[in-house]
């Protein structure tokens, strides 16, 4: 099977996930896997540049405590790995919405800004904004890109200056009220403009029961359970379509991708996807769990490290065949 046909097989619209991702039982041959300055928001105050340090990790300070993952170098490396994973799934496309000649674009929760940088490069005619709680983006970026430090869950002031395209990716466990956020997007997109969210159902599953009673499963139930108790949405992917429709978007389109964790699939494309998935997951287990479990569930740092190391070991166990669903959902504001 060619890479393209394998991808088509798993990417076709919802409900078309293969019932059985075939396991690779041959354990050999794994070796290949294994000067313009941007302007931050003009109003950037020194307090925005301060950080919170806790358990050896660095966190944002603006709207302190509202996002529970770190923003230090090792987390930022993980975000860039996840960008590569998303490109691999989407056949190197940054987005799937059928946008034409966008003039004003915003990337919500831009992280390291890597998506916004690529988008601004590909669309020099567009004015692009990347918005995040953390000022962690590079300064050497395309001249048509600007980063803002802001809270996308607070009220927006973009209705008088709306966008042609709004993009948001990987915001699971970041946002408390996706419905409100998507309604804000609707109010701030031009008639005929497109909004695209790419996000996960954060909980893994296995088609053969191999995930049951593993350290990996325990990790997700403890960590995402803590996020959910604290009010964060850990499974936005499967709910996006309904939220888009409720907000008033038309031409809503959904694509669902089955993303394996690890090198266990036989199919070459899925093995590569699983390798990137594992790389970013291993880089993130500790960081994703630390604040959620220590601040909300009274775990110690040492207990979190043990849980994360079990998850890491299970990610490398080829007998555990875990899969995560990733959704790309886009919709259009009606023309009139
Ligand atoms: C997992 S990262 C995803 C980064 C980027 N979208 C990507 O796909 O590479 C989530 C990002 O959302 C940001 N974030 C979380 N809550 C936010 C909020 N209320 N307002 C703005 N940014 C937020 C975090 O600071 C973090 O950079």
mmCIF file of N, CA, C and O in Angstrom, residues 14-81:
data_model
loop_
_atom_site.group_PDB
_atom_site.id
_atom_site.type_symbol
_atom_site.label_atom_id
_atom_site.label_comp_id
_atom_site.label_asym_id
_atom_site.label_seq_id
_atom_site.Cartn_x
_atom_site.Cartn_y
_atom_site.Cartn_z
ATOM 1 N N UNK A 14 -15.434 10.922 9.106
ATOM 2 C CA UNK A 14 -15.807 10.216 10.331
ATOM 3 C C UNK A 14 -16.398 8.838 10.039
ATOM 4 O O UNK A 14 -17.069 8.660 9.041
ATOM 5 N N UNK A 15 -16.173 7.927 10.939
ATOM 6 C CA UNK A 15 -16.681 6.554 10.858
ATOM 7 C C UNK A 15 -15.963 5.695 9.827
ATOM 8 O O UNK A 15 -16.387 4.600 9.534
ATOM 9 N N UNK A 16 -14.909 6.216 9.239
ATOM 10 C CA UNK A 16 -14.214 5.427 8.238
ATOM 11 C C UNK A 16 -12.840 4.995 8.729
ATOM 12 O O UNK A 16 -11.946 4.757 7.945
ATOM 13 N N UNK A 17 -12.671 4.934 10.046
ATOM 14 C CA UNK A 17 -11.416 4.455 10.630
ATOM 15 C C UNK A 17 -11.349 2.944 10.400
ATOM 16 O O UNK A 17 -12.345 2.256 10.584
ATOM 17 N N UNK A 18 -10.191 2.413 9.977
ATOM 18 C CA UNK A 18 -10.140 0.974 9.796
ATOM 19 C C UNK A 18 -10.419 0.248 11.104
ATOM 20 O O UNK A 18 -9.949 0.678 12.165
ATOM 21 N N UNK A 19 -11.195 -0.830 11.014
ATOM 22 C CA UNK A 19 -11.595 -1.533 12.231
ATOM 23 C C UNK A 19 -10.395 -2.131 12.926
ATOM 24 O O UNK A 19 -10.354 -2.243 14.136
ATOM 25 N N UNK A 20 -9.394 -2.517 12.131
ATOM 26 C CA UNK A 20 -8.213 -3.107 12.736
ATOM 27 C C UNK A 20 -6.960 -2.540 12.113
ATOM 28 O O UNK A 20 -6.686 -2.787 10.948
ATOM 29 N N UNK A 21 -6.209 -1.769 12.894
ATOM 30 C CA UNK A 21 -4.902 -1.327 12.418
ATOM 31 C C UNK A 21 -3.974 -2.513 12.610
ATOM 32 O O UNK A 21 -3.809 -3.016 13.721
ATOM 33 N N UNK A 22 -3.376 -2.965 11.507
ATOM 34 C CA UNK A 22 -2.606 -4.203 11.563
ATOM 35 C C UNK A 22 -1.309 -3.998 12.337
ATOM 36 O O UNK A 22 -0.625 -2.970 12.173
ATOM 37 N N UNK A 23 -0.987 -4.947 13.195
ATOM 38 C CA UNK A 23 0.198 -4.852 14.048
ATOM 39 C C UNK A 23 1.407 -5.384 13.292
ATOM 40 O O UNK A 23 1.320 -6.403 12.597
ATOM 41 N N UNK A 24 2.538 -4.698 13.434
ATOM 42 C CA UNK A 24 3.787 -5.178 12.841
ATOM 43 C C UNK A 24 4.440 -6.120 13.837
ATOM 44 O O UNK A 24 4.920 -5.694 14.889
ATOM 45 N N UNK A 25 4.454 -7.409 13.515
ATOM 46 C CA UNK A 25 5.042 -8.373 14.434
ATOM 47 C C UNK A 25 6.510 -8.648 14.160
ATOM 48 O O UNK A 25 7.145 -9.416 14.858
ATOM 49 N N UNK A 26 7.055 -8.025 13.108
ATOM 50 C CA UNK A 26 8.486 -8.213 12.863
ATOM 51 C C UNK A 26 9.210 -7.088 13.577
ATOM 52 O O UNK A 26 9.046 -5.932 13.235
ATOM 53 N N UNK A 27 9.981 -7.403 14.579
ATOM 54 C CA UNK A 27 10.560 -6.386 15.440
ATOM 55 C C UNK A 27 11.881 -5.837 14.922
ATOM 56 O O UNK A 27 12.429 -4.933 15.485
ATOM 57 N N UNK A 28 12.396 -6.409 13.795
ATOM 58 C CA UNK A 28 13.636 -5.854 13.264
ATOM 59 C C UNK A 28 13.320 -4.587 12.482
ATOM 60 O O UNK A 28 12.178 -4.197 12.349
ATOM 61 N N UNK A 29 14.351 -4.019 11.913
ATOM 62 C CA UNK A 29 14.242 -2.884 10.989
ATOM 63 C C UNK A 29 13.572 -1.668 11.611
ATOM 64 O O UNK A 29 12.890 -0.933 10.945
ATOM 65 N N UNK A 30 13.761 -1.453 12.881
ATOM 66 C CA UNK A 30 13.178 -0.281 13.511
ATOM 67 C C UNK A 30 14.117 0.911 13.520
ATOM 68 O O UNK A 30 13.747 1.988 13.925
ATOM 69 N N UNK A 31 15.371 0.659 13.076
ATOM 70 C CA UNK A 31 16.388 1.660 13.352
ATOM 71 C C UNK A 31 16.057 3.026 12.742
ATOM 72 O O UNK A 31 16.439 4.039 13.265
ATOM 73 N N UNK A 32 15.289 3.037 11.647
ATOM 74 C CA UNK A 32 15.037 4.323 11.014
ATOM 75 C C UNK A 32 13.985 5.156 11.741
ATOM 76 O O UNK A 32 13.675 6.248 11.359
ATOM 77 N N UNK A 33 13.419 4.416 12.826
ATOM 78 C CA UNK A 33 12.388 5.200 13.519
ATOM 79 C C UNK A 33 12.944 5.727 14.851
ATOM 80 O O UNK A 33 13.052 5.174 15.824
ATOM 81 N N UNK A 34 13.202 4.783 15.353
ATOM 82 C CA UNK A 34 13.702 5.179 16.672
ATOM 83 C C UNK A 34 13.879 6.728 16.832
ATOM 84 O O UNK A 34 13.332 7.237 16.964
ATOM 85 N N UNK A 35 15.040 39.534 8.341
ATOM 86 C CA UNK A 35 15.495 40.277 9.401
ATOM 87 C C UNK A 35 14.678 41.456 9.765
ATOM 88 O O UNK A 35 15.138 42.392 10.374
ATOM 89 N N UNK A 36 13.405 40.531 9.571
ATOM 90 C CA UNK A 36 12.455 41.494 10.123
ATOM 91 C C UNK A 36 12.101 41.049 11.528
ATOM 92 O O UNK A 36 11.943 39.863 11.781
ATOM 93 N N UNK A 37 11.952 41.988 12.414
ATOM 94 C CA UNK A 37 11.564 41.632 13.755
ATOM 95 C C UNK A 37 10.053 41.629 13.846
ATOM 96 O O UNK A 37 9.393 42.497 13.315
ATOM 97 N N UNK A 38 9.533 40.619 14.527
ATOM 98 C CA UNK A 38 8.091 40.656 14.759
ATOM 99 C C UNK A 38 7.826 41.686 15.844
ATOM 100 O O UNK A 38 8.693 42.046 16.609
ATOM 101 N N UNK A 39 6.609 42.158 15.909
ATOM 102 C CA UNK A 39 6.282 43.047 17.022
ATOM 103 C C UNK A 39 5.293 42.331 17.915
ATOM 104 O O UNK A 39 4.270 41.838 17.454
ATOM 105 N N UNK A 40 5.619 42.232 19.148
ATOM 106 C CA UNK A 40 4.643 41.746 20.095
ATOM 107 C C UNK A 40 3.597 42.822 20.245
ATOM 108 O O UNK A 40 3.761 43.949 19.796
ATOM 109 N N UNK A 41 2.521 42.470 20.876
ATOM 110 C CA UNK A 41 1.503 43.460 21.178
ATOM 111 C C UNK A 41 2.187 44.722 21.687
ATOM 112 O O UNK A 41 3.036 44.679 22.558
ATOM 113 N N UNK A 42 1.802 45.864 21.106
ATOM 114 C CA UNK A 42 2.448 47.112 21.480
ATOM 115 C C UNK A 42 2.338 47.347 22.975
ATOM 116 O O UNK A 42 3.184 47.989 23.590
ATOM 117 N N UNK A 43 1.306 46.783 23.559
ATOM 118 C CA UNK A 43 1.071 47.046 24.974
ATOM 119 C C UNK A 43 1.823 46.071 25.876
ATOM 120 O O UNK A 43 1.548 45.984 27.060
ATOM 121 N N UNK A 44 2.763 45.337 25.314
ATOM 122 C CA UNK A 44 3.457 44.324 26.111
ATOM 123 C C UNK A 44 4.086 44.957 27.353
ATOM 124 O O UNK A 44 4.954 45.799 27.247
ATOM 125 N N UNK A 45 3.587 44.548 28.505
ATOM 126 C CA UNK A 45 4.117 45.099 29.746
ATOM 127 C C UNK A 45 5.096 44.112 30.337
ATOM 128 O O UNK A 45 5.039 42.922 30.056
ATOM 129 N N UNK A 46 5.997 44.612 31.194
ATOM 130 C CA UNK A 46 7.042 43.728 31.702
ATOM 131 C C UNK A 46 6.427 42.556 32.467
ATOM 132 O O UNK A 46 6.977 41.462 32.462
ATOM 133 N N UNK A 47 5.257 42.751 33.083
ATOM 134 C CA UNK A 47 4.660 41.661 33.857
ATOM 135 C C UNK A 47 4.324 40.466 32.972
ATOM 136 O O UNK A 47 4.344 39.321 33.409
ATOM 137 N N UNK A 48 4.040 40.735 31.699
ATOM 138 C CA UNK A 48 3.714 39.664 30.770
ATOM 139 C C UNK A 48 4.936 38.767 30.544
ATOM 140 O O UNK A 48 4.812 37.588 30.235
ATOM 141 N N UNK A 49 6.105 39.356 30.701
ATOM 142 C CA UNK A 49 7.338 38.603 30.452
ATOM 143 C C UNK A 49 7.810 37.834 31.683
ATOM 144 O O UNK A 49 8.802 37.126 31.626
ATOM 145 N N UNK A 50 7.097 37.980 32.798
ATOM 146 C CA UNK A 50 7.495 37.236 34.001
ATOM 147 C C UNK A 50 6.979 35.802 33.904
ATOM 148 O O UNK A 50 6.014 35.533 33.189
ATOM 149 N N UNK A 51 7.627 34.916 34.633
ATOM 150 C CA UNK A 51 7.226 33.504 34.601
ATOM 151 C C UNK A 51 7.020 32.988 36.010
ATOM 152 O O UNK A 51 7.525 33.543 36.990
ATOM 153 N N UNK A 52 6.291 31.887 36.117
ATOM 154 C CA UNK A 52 6.138 31.195 37.406
ATOM 155 C C UNK A 52 7.017 29.954 37.340
ATOM 156 O O UNK A 52 6.976 29.223 36.335
ATOM 157 N N UNK A 53 7.798 29.699 38.376
ATOM 158 C CA UNK A 53 8.665 28.516 38.407
ATOM 159 C C UNK A 53 8.164 27.567 39.493
ATOM 160 O O UNK A 53 7.926 27.990 40.620
ATOM 161 N N UNK A 54 8.019 26.300 39.153
ATOM 162 C CA UNK A 54 7.416 25.341 40.101
ATOM 163 C C UNK A 54 7.870 23.937 39.723
ATOM 164 O O UNK A 54 7.806 23.568 38.545
ATOM 165 N N UNK A 55 8.299 23.173 40.690
ATOM 166 C CA UNK A 55 8.710 21.771 40.447
ATOM 167 C C UNK A 55 9.718 21.643 39.309
ATOM 168 O O UNK A 55 9.690 20.690 38.538
ATOM 169 N N UNK A 56 10.572 22.637 39.182
ATOM 170 C CA UNK A 56 11.615 22.568 38.151
ATOM 171 C C UNK A 56 11.139 22.927 36.751
ATOM 172 O O UNK A 56 11.901 22.789 35.794
ATOM 173 N N UNK A 57 9.901 23.378 36.627
ATOM 174 C CA UNK A 57 9.382 23.751 35.302
ATOM 175 C C UNK A 57 8.987 25.234 35.312
ATOM 176 O O UNK A 57 8.727 25.821 36.366
ATOM 177 N N UNK A 58 8.876 25.807 34.112
ATOM 178 C CA UNK A 58 8.497 27.219 33.995
ATOM 179 C C UNK A 58 7.091 27.327 33.406
ATOM 180 O O UNK A 58 6.749 26.578 32.468
ATOM 181 N N UNK A 59 6.281 28.229 33.957
ATOM 182 C CA UNK A 59 4.896 28.418 33.503
ATOM 183 C C UNK A 59 4.642 29.883 33.182
ATOM 184 O O UNK A 59 5.370 30.767 33.650
ATOM 185 N N UNK A 60 3.553 30.136 32.432
ATOM 186 C CA UNK A 60 3.188 31.529 32.135
ATOM 187 C C UNK A 60 2.774 32.249 33.409
ATOM 188 O O UNK A 60 2.329 31.631 34.383
ATOM 189 N N UNK A 61 2.897 33.586 33.391
ATOM 190 C CA UNK A 61 2.534 34.380 34.568
ATOM 191 C C UNK A 61 1.321 35.268 34.265
ATOM 192 O O UNK A 61 0.514 35.560 35.154
ATOM 193 N N UNK A 62 1.188 35.701 32.999
ATOM 194 C CA UNK A 62 0.013 36.486 32.617
ATOM 195 C C UNK A 62 -1.207 35.575 32.771
ATOM 196 O O UNK A 62 -1.211 34.457 32.266
ATOM 197 N N UNK A 63 -2.234 36.056 33.521
ATOM 198 C CA UNK A 63 -3.379 35.200 33.867
ATOM 199 C C UNK A 63 -2.883 33.921 34.551
ATOM 200 O O UNK A 63 -3.263 32.794 34.174
ATOM 201 N N UNK A 64 -2.019 34.124 35.522
ATOM 202 C CA UNK A 64 -1.333 33.039 36.239
ATOM 203 C C UNK A 64 -2.283 31.885 36.592
ATOM 204 O O UNK A 64 -3.360 32.102 37.138
ATOM 205 N N UNK A 65 -1.878 30.686 36.252
ATOM 206 C CA UNK A 65 -2.639 29.503 36.658
ATOM 207 C C UNK A 65 -3.712 29.082 35.681
ATOM 208 O O UNK A 65 -4.310 28.019 35.835
ATOM 209 N N UNK A 66 -3.944 29.863 34.607
ATOM 210 C CA UNK A 66 -5.065 29.472 33.747
ATOM 211 C C UNK A 66 -4.673 28.384 32.741
ATOM 212 O O UNK A 66 -5.553 27.728 32.191
ATOM 213 N N UNK A 67 -3.398 28.165 32.516
ATOM 214 C CA UNK A 67 -2.963 27.073 31.635
ATOM 215 C C UNK A 67 -1.986 26.218 32.427
ATOM 216 O O UNK A 67 -1.056 26.744 33.053
ATOM 217 N N UNK A 68 -2.170 24.910 32.424
ATOM 218 C CA UNK A 68 -1.467 24.059 33.384
ATOM 219 C C UNK A 68 -0.227 23.356 32.824
ATOM 220 O O UNK A 68 0.410 22.589 33.536
ATOM 221 N N UNK A 69 0.100 23.599 31.552
ATOM 222 C CA UNK A 69 1.317 22.980 31.018
ATOM 223 C C UNK A 69 2.455 24.004 31.046
ATOM 224 O O UNK A 69 2.210 25.208 31.008
ATOM 225 N N UNK A 70 3.700 23.529 31.109
ATOM 226 C CA UNK A 70 4.823 24.463 31.170
ATOM 227 C C UNK A 70 5.001 25.221 29.839
ATOM 228 O O UNK A 70 4.369 24.882 28.841
ATOM 229 N N UNK A 71 5.868 26.230 29.881
ATOM 230 C CA UNK A 71 6.192 26.942 28.630
ATOM 231 C C UNK A 71 7.705 27.047 28.455
ATOM 232 O O UNK A 71 8.197 27.979 27.837
ATOM 233 N N UNK A 72 8.435 26.053 29.036
ATOM 234 C CA UNK A 72 9.895 26.113 28.966
ATOM 235 C C UNK A 72 10.408 25.434 27.698
ATOM 236 O O UNK A 72 9.635 24.955 26.868
ATOM 237 N N UNK A 73 11.735 25.397 27.589
ATOM 238 C CA UNK A 73 12.320 24.936 26.337
ATOM 239 C C UNK A 73 11.912 23.513 25.983
ATOM 240 O O UNK A 73 11.607 23.198 24.836
ATOM 241 N N UNK A 74 11.881 22.640 27.007
ATOM 242 C CA UNK A 74 11.580 21.248 26.651
ATOM 243 C C UNK A 74 10.122 21.104 26.214
ATOM 244 O O UNK A 74 9.813 20.349 25.290
ATOM 245 N N UNK A 75 9.209 21.869 26.813
ATOM 246 C CA UNK A 75 7.819 21.832 26.350
ATOM 247 C C UNK A 75 7.704 22.445 24.950
ATOM 248 O O UNK A 75 6.956 21.944 24.094
ATOM 249 N N UNK A 76 8.456 23.500 24.701
ATOM 250 C CA UNK A 76 8.369 24.130 23.382
ATOM 251 C C UNK A 76 8.910 23.208 22.286
ATOM 252 O O UNK A 76 8.379 23.174 21.171
ATOM 253 N N UNK A 77 9.933 22.424 22.628
ATOM 254 C CA UNK A 77 10.416 21.414 21.669
ATOM 255 C C UNK A 77 9.311 20.403 21.382
ATOM 256 O O UNK A 77 9.116 19.968 20.252
ATOM 257 N N UNK A 78 8.575 20.033 22.430
ATOM 258 C CA UNK A 78 7.471 19.082 22.234
ATOM 259 C C UNK A 78 6.409 19.662 21.301
ATOM 260 O O UNK A 78 5.883 18.974 20.423
ATOM 261 N N UNK A 79 6.089 20.946 21.480
ATOM 262 C CA UNK A 79 5.081 21.564 20.610
ATOM 263 C C UNK A 79 5.531 21.526 19.153
ATOM 264 O O UNK A 79 4.729 21.281 18.240
ATOM 265 N N UNK A 80 6.816 21.746 18.939
ATOM 266 C CA UNK A 80 7.304 21.724 17.556
ATOM 267 C C UNK A 80 7.279 20.306 16.978
ATOM 268 O O UNK A 80 7.045 20.111 15.786
ATOM 269 N N UNK A 81 7.489 19.304 17.836
ATOM 270 C CA UNK A 81 7.352 17.909 17.368
ATOM 271 C C UNK A 81 5.894 17.626 17.002
ATOM 272 O O UNK A 81 5.599 16.941 16.023
#
